[in-house]
Structures are given as structure tokens and as C-alpha cells.
PDB file of C-alpha atoms in Angstrom:
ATOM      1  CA  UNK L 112       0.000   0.000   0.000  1.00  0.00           C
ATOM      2  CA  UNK L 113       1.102   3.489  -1.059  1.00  0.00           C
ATOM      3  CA  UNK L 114       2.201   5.958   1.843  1.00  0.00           C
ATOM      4  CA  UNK L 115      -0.619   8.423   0.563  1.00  0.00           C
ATOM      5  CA  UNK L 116      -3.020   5.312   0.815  1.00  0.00           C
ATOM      6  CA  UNK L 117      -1.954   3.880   4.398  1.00  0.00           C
ATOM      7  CA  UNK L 118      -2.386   7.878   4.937  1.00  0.00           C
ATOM      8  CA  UNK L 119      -5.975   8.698   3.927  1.00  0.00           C
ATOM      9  CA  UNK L 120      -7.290   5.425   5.554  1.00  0.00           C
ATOM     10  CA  UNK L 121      -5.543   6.726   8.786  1.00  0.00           C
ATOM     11  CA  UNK L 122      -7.499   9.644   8.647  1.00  0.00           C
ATOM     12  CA  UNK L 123     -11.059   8.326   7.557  1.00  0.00           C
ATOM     13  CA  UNK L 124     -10.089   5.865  10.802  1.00  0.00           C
ATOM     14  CA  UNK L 125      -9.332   8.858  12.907  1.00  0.00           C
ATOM     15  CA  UNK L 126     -12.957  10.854  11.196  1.00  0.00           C
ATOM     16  CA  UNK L 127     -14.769   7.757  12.861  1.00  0.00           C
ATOM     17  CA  UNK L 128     -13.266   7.418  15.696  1.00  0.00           C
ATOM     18  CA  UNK L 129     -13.881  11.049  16.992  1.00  0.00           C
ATOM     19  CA  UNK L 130     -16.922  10.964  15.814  1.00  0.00           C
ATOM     20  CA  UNK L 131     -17.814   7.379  17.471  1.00  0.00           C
ATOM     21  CA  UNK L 132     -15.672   8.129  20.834  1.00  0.00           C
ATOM     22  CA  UNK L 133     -14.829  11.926  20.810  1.00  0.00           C
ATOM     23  CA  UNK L 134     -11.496  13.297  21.251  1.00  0.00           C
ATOM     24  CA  UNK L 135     -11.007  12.633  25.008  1.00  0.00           C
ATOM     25  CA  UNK L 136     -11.814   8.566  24.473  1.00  0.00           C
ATOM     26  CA  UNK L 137     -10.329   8.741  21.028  1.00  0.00           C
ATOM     27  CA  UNK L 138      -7.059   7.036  20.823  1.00  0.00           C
ATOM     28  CA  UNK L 139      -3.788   5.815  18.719  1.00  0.00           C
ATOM     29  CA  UNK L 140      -5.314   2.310  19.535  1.00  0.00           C
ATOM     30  CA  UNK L 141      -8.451   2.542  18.551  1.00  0.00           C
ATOM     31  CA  UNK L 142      -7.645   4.217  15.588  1.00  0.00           C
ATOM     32  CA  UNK L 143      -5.156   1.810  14.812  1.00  0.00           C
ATOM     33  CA  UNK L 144      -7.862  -0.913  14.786  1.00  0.00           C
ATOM     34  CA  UNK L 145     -10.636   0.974  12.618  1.00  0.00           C
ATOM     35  CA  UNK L 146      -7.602   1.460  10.009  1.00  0.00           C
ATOM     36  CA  UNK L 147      -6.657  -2.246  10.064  1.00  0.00           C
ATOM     37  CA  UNK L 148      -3.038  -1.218  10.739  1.00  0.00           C
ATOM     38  CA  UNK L 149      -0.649  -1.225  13.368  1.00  0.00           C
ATOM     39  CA  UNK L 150       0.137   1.587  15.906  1.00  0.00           C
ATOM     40  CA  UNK L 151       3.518   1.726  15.197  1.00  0.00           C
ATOM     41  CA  UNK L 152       2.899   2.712  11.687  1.00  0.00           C
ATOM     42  CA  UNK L 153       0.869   5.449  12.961  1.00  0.00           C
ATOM     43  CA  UNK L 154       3.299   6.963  15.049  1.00  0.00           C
ATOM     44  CA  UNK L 155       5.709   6.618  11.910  1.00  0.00           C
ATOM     45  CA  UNK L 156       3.241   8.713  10.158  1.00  0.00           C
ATOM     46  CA  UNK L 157       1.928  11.046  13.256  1.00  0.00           C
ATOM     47  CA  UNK L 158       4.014  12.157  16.128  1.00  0.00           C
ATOM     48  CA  UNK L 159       1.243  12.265  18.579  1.00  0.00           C
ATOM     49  CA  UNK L 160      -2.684  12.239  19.140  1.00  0.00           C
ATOM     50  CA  UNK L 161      -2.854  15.729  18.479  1.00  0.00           C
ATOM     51  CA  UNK L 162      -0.773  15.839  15.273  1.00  0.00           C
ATOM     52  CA  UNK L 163      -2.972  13.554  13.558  1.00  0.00           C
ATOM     53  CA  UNK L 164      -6.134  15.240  14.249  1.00  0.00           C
ATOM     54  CA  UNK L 165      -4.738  18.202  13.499  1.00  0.00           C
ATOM     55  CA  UNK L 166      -3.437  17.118  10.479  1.00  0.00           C
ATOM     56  CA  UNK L 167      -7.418  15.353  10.021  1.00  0.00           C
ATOM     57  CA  UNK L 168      -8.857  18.683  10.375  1.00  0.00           C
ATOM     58  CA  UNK L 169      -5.999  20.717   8.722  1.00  0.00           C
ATOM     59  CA  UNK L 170      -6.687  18.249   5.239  1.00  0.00           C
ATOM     60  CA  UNK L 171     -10.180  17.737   5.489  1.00  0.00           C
ATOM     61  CA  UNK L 172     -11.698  20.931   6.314  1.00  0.00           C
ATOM     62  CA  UNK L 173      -9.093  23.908   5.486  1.00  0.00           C
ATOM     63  CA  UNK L 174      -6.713  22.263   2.725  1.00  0.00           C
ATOM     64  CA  UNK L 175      -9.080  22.542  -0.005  1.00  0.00           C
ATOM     65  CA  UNK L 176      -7.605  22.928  -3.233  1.00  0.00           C
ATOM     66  CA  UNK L 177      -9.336  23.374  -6.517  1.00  0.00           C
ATOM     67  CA  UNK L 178      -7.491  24.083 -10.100  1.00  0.00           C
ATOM     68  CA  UNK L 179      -8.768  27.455 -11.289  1.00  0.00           C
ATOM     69  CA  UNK L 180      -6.845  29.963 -13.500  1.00  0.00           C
ATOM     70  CA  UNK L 181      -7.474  33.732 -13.810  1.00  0.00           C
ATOM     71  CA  UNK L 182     -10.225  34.373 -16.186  1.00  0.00           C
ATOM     72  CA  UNK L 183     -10.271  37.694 -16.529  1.00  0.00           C
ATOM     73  CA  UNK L 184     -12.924  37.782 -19.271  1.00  0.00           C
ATOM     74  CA  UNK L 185     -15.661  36.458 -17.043  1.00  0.00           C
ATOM     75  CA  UNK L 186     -14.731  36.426 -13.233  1.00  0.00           C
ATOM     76  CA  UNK L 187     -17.986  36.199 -11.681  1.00  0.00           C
ATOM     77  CA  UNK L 188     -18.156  33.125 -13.539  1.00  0.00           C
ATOM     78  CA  UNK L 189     -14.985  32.060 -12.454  1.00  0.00           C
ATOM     79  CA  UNK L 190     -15.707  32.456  -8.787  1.00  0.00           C
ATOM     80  CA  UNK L 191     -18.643  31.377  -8.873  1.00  0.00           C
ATOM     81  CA  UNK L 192     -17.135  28.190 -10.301  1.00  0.00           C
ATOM     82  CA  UNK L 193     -15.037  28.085  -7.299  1.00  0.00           C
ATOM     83  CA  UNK L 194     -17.417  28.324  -4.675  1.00  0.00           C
ATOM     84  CA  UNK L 195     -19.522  25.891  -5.932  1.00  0.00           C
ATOM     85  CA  UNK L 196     -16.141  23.483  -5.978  1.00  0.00           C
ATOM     86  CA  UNK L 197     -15.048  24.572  -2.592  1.00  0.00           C
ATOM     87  CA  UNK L 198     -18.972  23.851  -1.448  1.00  0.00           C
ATOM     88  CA  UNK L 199     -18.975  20.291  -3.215  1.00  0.00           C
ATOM     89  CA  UNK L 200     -16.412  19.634  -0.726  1.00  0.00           C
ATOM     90  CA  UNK L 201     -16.699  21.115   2.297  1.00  0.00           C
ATOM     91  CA  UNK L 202     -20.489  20.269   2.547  1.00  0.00           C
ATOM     92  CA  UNK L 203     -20.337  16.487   1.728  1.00  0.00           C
ATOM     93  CA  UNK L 204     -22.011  14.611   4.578  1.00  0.00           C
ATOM     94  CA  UNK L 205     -18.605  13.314   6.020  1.00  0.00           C
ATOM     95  CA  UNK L 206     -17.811  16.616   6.221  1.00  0.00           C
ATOM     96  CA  UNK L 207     -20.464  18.229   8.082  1.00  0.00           C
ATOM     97  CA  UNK L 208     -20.388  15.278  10.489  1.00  0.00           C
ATOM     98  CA  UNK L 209     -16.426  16.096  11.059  1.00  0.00           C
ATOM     99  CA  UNK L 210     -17.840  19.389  11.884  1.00  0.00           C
ATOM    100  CA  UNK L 211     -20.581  18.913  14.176  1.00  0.00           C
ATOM    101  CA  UNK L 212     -17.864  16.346  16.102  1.00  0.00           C
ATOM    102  CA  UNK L 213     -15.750  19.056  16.500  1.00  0.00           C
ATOM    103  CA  UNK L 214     -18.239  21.857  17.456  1.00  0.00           C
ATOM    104  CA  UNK L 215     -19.274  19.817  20.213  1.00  0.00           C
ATOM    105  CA  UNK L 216     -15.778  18.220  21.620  1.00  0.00           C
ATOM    106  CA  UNK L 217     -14.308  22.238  21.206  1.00  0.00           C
ATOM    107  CA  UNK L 218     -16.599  22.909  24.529  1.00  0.00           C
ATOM    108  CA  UNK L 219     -14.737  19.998  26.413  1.00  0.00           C
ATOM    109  CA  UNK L 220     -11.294  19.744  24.394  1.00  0.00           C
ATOM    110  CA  UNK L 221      -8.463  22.031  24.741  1.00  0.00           C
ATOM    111  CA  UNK L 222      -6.956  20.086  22.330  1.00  0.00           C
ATOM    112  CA  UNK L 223      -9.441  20.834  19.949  1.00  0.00           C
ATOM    113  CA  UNK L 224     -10.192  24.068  20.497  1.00  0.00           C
ATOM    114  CA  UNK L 225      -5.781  24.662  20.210  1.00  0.00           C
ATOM    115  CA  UNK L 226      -6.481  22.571  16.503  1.00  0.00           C
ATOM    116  CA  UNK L 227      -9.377  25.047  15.512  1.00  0.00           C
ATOM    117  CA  UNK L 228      -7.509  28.441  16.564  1.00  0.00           C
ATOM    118  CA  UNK L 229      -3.913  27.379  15.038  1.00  0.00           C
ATOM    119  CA  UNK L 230      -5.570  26.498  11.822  1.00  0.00           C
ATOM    120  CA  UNK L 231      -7.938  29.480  11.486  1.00  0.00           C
ATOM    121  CA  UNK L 232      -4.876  31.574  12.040  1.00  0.00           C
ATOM    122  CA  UNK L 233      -2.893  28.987   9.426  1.00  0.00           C
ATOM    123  CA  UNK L 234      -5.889  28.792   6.932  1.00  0.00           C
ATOM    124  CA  UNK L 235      -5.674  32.382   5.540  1.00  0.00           C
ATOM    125  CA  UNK L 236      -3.382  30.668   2.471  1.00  0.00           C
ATOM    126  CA  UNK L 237      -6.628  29.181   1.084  1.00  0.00           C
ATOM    127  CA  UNK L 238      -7.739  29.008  -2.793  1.00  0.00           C
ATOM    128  CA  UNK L 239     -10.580  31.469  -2.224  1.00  0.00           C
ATOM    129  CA  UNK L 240      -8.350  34.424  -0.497  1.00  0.00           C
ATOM    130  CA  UNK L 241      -5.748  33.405  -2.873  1.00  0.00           C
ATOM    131  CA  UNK L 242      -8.350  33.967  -6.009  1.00  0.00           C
ATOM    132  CA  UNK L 243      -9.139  37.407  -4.130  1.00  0.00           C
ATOM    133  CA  UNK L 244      -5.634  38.268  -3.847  1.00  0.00           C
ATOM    134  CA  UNK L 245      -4.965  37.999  -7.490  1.00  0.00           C
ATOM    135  CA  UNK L 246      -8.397  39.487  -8.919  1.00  0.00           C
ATOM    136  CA  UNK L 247      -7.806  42.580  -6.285  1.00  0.00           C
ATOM    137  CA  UNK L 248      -4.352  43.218  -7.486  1.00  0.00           C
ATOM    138  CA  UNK L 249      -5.065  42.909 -11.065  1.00  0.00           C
ATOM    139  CA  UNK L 250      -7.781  45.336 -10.631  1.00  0.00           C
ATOM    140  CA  UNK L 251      -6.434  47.702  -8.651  1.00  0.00           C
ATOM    141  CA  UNK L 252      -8.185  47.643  -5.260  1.00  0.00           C
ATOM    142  CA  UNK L 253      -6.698  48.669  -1.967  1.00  0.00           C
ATOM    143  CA  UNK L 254      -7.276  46.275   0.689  1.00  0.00           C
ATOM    144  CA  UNK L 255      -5.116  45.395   3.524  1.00  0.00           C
ATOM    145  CA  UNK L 256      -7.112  42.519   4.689  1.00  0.00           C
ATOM    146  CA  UNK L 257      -7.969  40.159   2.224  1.00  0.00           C
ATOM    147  CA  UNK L 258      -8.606  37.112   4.020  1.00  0.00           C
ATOM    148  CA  UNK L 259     -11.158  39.116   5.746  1.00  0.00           C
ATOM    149  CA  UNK L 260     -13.081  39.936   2.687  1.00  0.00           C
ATOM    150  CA  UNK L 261     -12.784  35.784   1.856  1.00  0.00           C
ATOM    151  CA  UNK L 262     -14.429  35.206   5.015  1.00  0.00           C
ATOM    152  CA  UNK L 263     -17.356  37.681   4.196  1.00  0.00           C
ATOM    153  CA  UNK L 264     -17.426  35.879   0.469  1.00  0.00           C
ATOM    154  CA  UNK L 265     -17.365  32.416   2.312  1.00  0.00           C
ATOM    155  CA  UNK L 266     -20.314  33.242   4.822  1.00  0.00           C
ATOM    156  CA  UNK L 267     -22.836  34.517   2.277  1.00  0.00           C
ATOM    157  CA  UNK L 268     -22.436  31.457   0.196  1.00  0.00           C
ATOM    158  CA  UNK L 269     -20.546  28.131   1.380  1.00  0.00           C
ATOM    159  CA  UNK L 270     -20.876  29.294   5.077  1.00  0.00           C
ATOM    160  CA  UNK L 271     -24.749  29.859   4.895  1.00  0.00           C
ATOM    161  CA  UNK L 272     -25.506  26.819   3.727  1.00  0.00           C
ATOM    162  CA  UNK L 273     -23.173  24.939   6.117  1.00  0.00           C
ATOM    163  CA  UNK L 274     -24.851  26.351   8.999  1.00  0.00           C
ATOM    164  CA  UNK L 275     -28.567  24.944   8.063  1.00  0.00           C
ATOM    165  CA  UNK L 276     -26.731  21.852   6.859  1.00  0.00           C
ATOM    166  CA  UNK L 277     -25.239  21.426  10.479  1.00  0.00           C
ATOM    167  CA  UNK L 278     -28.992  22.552  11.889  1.00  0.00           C
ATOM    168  CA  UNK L 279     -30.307  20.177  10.311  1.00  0.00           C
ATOM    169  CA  UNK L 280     -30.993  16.152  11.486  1.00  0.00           C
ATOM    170  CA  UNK L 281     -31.435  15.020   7.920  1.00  0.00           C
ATOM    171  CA  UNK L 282     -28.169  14.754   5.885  1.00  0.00           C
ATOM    172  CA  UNK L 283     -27.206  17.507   3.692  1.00  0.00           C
ATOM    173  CA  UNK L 284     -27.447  17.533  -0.075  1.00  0.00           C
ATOM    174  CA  UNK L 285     -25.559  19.095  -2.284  1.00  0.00           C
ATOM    175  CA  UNK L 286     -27.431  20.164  -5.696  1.00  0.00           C
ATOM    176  CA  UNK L 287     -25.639  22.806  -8.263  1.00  0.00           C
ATOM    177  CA  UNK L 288     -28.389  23.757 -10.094  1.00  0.00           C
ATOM    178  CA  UNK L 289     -30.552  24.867  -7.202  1.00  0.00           C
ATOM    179  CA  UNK L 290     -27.456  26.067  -5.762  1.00  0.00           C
ATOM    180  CA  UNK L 291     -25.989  28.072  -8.712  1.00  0.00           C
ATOM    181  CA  UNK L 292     -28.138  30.716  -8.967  1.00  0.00           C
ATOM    182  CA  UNK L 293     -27.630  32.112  -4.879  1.00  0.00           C
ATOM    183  CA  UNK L 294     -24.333  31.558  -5.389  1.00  0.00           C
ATOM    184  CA  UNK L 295     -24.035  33.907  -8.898  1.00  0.00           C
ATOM    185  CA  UNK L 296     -26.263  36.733  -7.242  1.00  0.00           C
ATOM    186  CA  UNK L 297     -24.059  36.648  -4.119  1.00  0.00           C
ATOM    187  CA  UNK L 298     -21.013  37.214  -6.253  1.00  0.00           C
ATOM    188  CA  UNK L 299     -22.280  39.935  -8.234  1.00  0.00           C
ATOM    189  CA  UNK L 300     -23.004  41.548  -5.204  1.00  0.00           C
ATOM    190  CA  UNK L 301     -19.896  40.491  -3.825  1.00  0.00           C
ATOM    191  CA  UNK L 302     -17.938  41.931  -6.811  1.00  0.00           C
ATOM    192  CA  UNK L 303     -20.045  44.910  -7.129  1.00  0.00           C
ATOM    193  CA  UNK L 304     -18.939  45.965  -3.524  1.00  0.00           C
ATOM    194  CA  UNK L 305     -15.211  45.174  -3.872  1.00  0.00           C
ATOM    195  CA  UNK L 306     -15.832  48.173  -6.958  1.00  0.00           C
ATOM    196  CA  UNK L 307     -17.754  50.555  -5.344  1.00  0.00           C
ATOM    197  CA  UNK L 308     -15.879  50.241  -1.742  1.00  0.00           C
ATOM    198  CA  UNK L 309     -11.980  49.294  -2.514  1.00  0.00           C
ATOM    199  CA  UNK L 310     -10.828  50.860  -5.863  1.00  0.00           C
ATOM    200  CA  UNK L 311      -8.164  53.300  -5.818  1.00  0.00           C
ATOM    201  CA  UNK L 312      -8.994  56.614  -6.013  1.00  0.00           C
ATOM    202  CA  UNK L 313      -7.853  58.097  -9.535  1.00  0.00           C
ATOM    203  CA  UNK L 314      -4.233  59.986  -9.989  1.00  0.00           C
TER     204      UNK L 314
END
């Protein structure tokens, strides 16, 4: 078996056993067993308990990658594009389980609340910010914060959804042509904004 194989079963072990146990009964052993493998592969892979759930959270929730160029004929297009990739992932129903898991061990875990806050400070480097950071440059626009704007972007489209998705008991679906048009009206506003609000003022 591949490294990147032995790897991603680790984790999907790890996604069930938090989920099954919770992080404070959740251990090397009993992940381990749901991943059919021993624990001293594990800890060949992982130093510690902590760095392979943070590396589970880190590559499952934040590390989302998607291969998108600059189109600078039609961006709305483009981003919309985007979002509706980065949704397609982050709202499959593993996902939002991994989620709720760790909203409710974060009130009880240190450990997990440490995980959440290093990544949210790690996770600015993300596709969407870095799509933001390329279309703002190219166009001109001052802004010191981009990430900040990403997380505005992210919470009237991906984010919205993955709150009634996590509010709700039945699992979550995921359909882009009921989802399509909210997300191309949110970017046009979104876009529209970035115009009106951030463009440098004429020499």
C-alpha cells in the first residue's frame, strides 16, 4: 500500500473514531484498529494524538484545493465556479459530520479548540483568499485585509448553507443547479462591492 493510501485510511479511521468516541476517548489504539493497521505505523506517520487530528482537520476541512486559472474575461463566472467546488467539498455529509464532532468536543477539548484556533490563524493561504488576492491586485483595489473579505465571500455562500446543513438532522445535499443561482447573485453583489468600496482613487 502506497504511503498516501496507508495515509488517507488513517485519517477516515481517525474521522470515525472522533466521531464514534470523541477526542477525550479517542485514541492511537483505537484508531489503529478501525484502520486495520498497526500503531507503530501510525506513530511513523503522526508524532502524537494531536498531530494527527490536526493534520485530520488541517486536510479535510481547510486544505481545499481546486485548479482554477485567472479568467479575466468572465470572473464572476470564475468564482462562482469556485465556490460551488469549494462547497462540493466542504459540505459532503462526512464533512459536516467532522464538523458537528468538533463543534461539540471544542466545549470539552483544549486540544481541539488549540487545533481550531492554530488552523484558522494557518488557513488564511486558502484558494478562495488566494483567487481574491490575485483578482484585487489585477484590478487595482486597496485592501489590507484580504482574508477578511474571503471570510465575508465564504459566509454569504458556502458558510450559509453549512450552517442549516449542520442545523439540520437530515443529511445535507448538495445540488448545483438549485445552488448556482444564490451563489451567482451573491457574487455579483460580492464583486459589485469590492468596486464601489476598494478601488483606488484616480491619480
Amino acid at each position: 500500500m502506497e504511503e498516501c493510501e496507508r495515509r488517507e485510511r488513517i485519517l477516515d479511521a481517525a474521522s470515525t473514531v472522533l466521531q464514534e468516541c470523541g477526542y477525550h476517548a479517542a485514541s492511537m489504539d483505537k484508531v489503529a484498529q478501525h484502520s486495520a493497521m498497526s500503531k507503530r505505523t501510525l506513530y511513523q506517520m503522526f508524532n502524537s494524538k494531536q498531530d494527527l487530528f490536526h493534520t485530520l482537520v488541517s486536510s479535510r476541512l481547510f486544505n481545499v484545493t481546486a485548479p482554477f486559472c485567472h479568467d479575466i474575461t468572465d470572473p464572476a463566472n470564475e468564482l462562482t465556479n469556485l465556490l460551488l467546488a469549494l462547497g462540493g467539498i466542504i459540505l459532503r455529509p462526512d464533512r459536516i459530520s467532522l464538523i458537528r464532532a468538533l463543534i461539540t468536543e471544542s466545549q470539552e477539548s483544549a486540544d481541539i479548540r488549540q487545533i481550531l484556533t492554530s488552523l484558522r490563524c494557518g488557513g488564511r493561504d486558502n484558494v478562495l483568499t488566494n483567487w481574491l488576492s490575485c483578482y484585487m491586485r489585477r484590478e487595482g483595489y486597496k485592501v489590507e485585509d484580504v482574508a477578511m473579505y474571503g471570510n465575508m465571500l465564504f459566509g454569504m455562500t458556502i458558510g450559509d448553507l453549512m450552517l442549516q446543513n449542520l442545523a439540520c438532522a437530515s443529511e445535507p445535499s448538495w445540488i448545483d443547479r438549485l445552488i448556482r443561482p444564490r451563489f451567482e447573485c451573491a457574487v455579483r453583489i460580492f464583486l459589485a462591492g469590492l468596486e464601489n468600496g476598494c478601488r483606488a482613487p484616480a491619480a
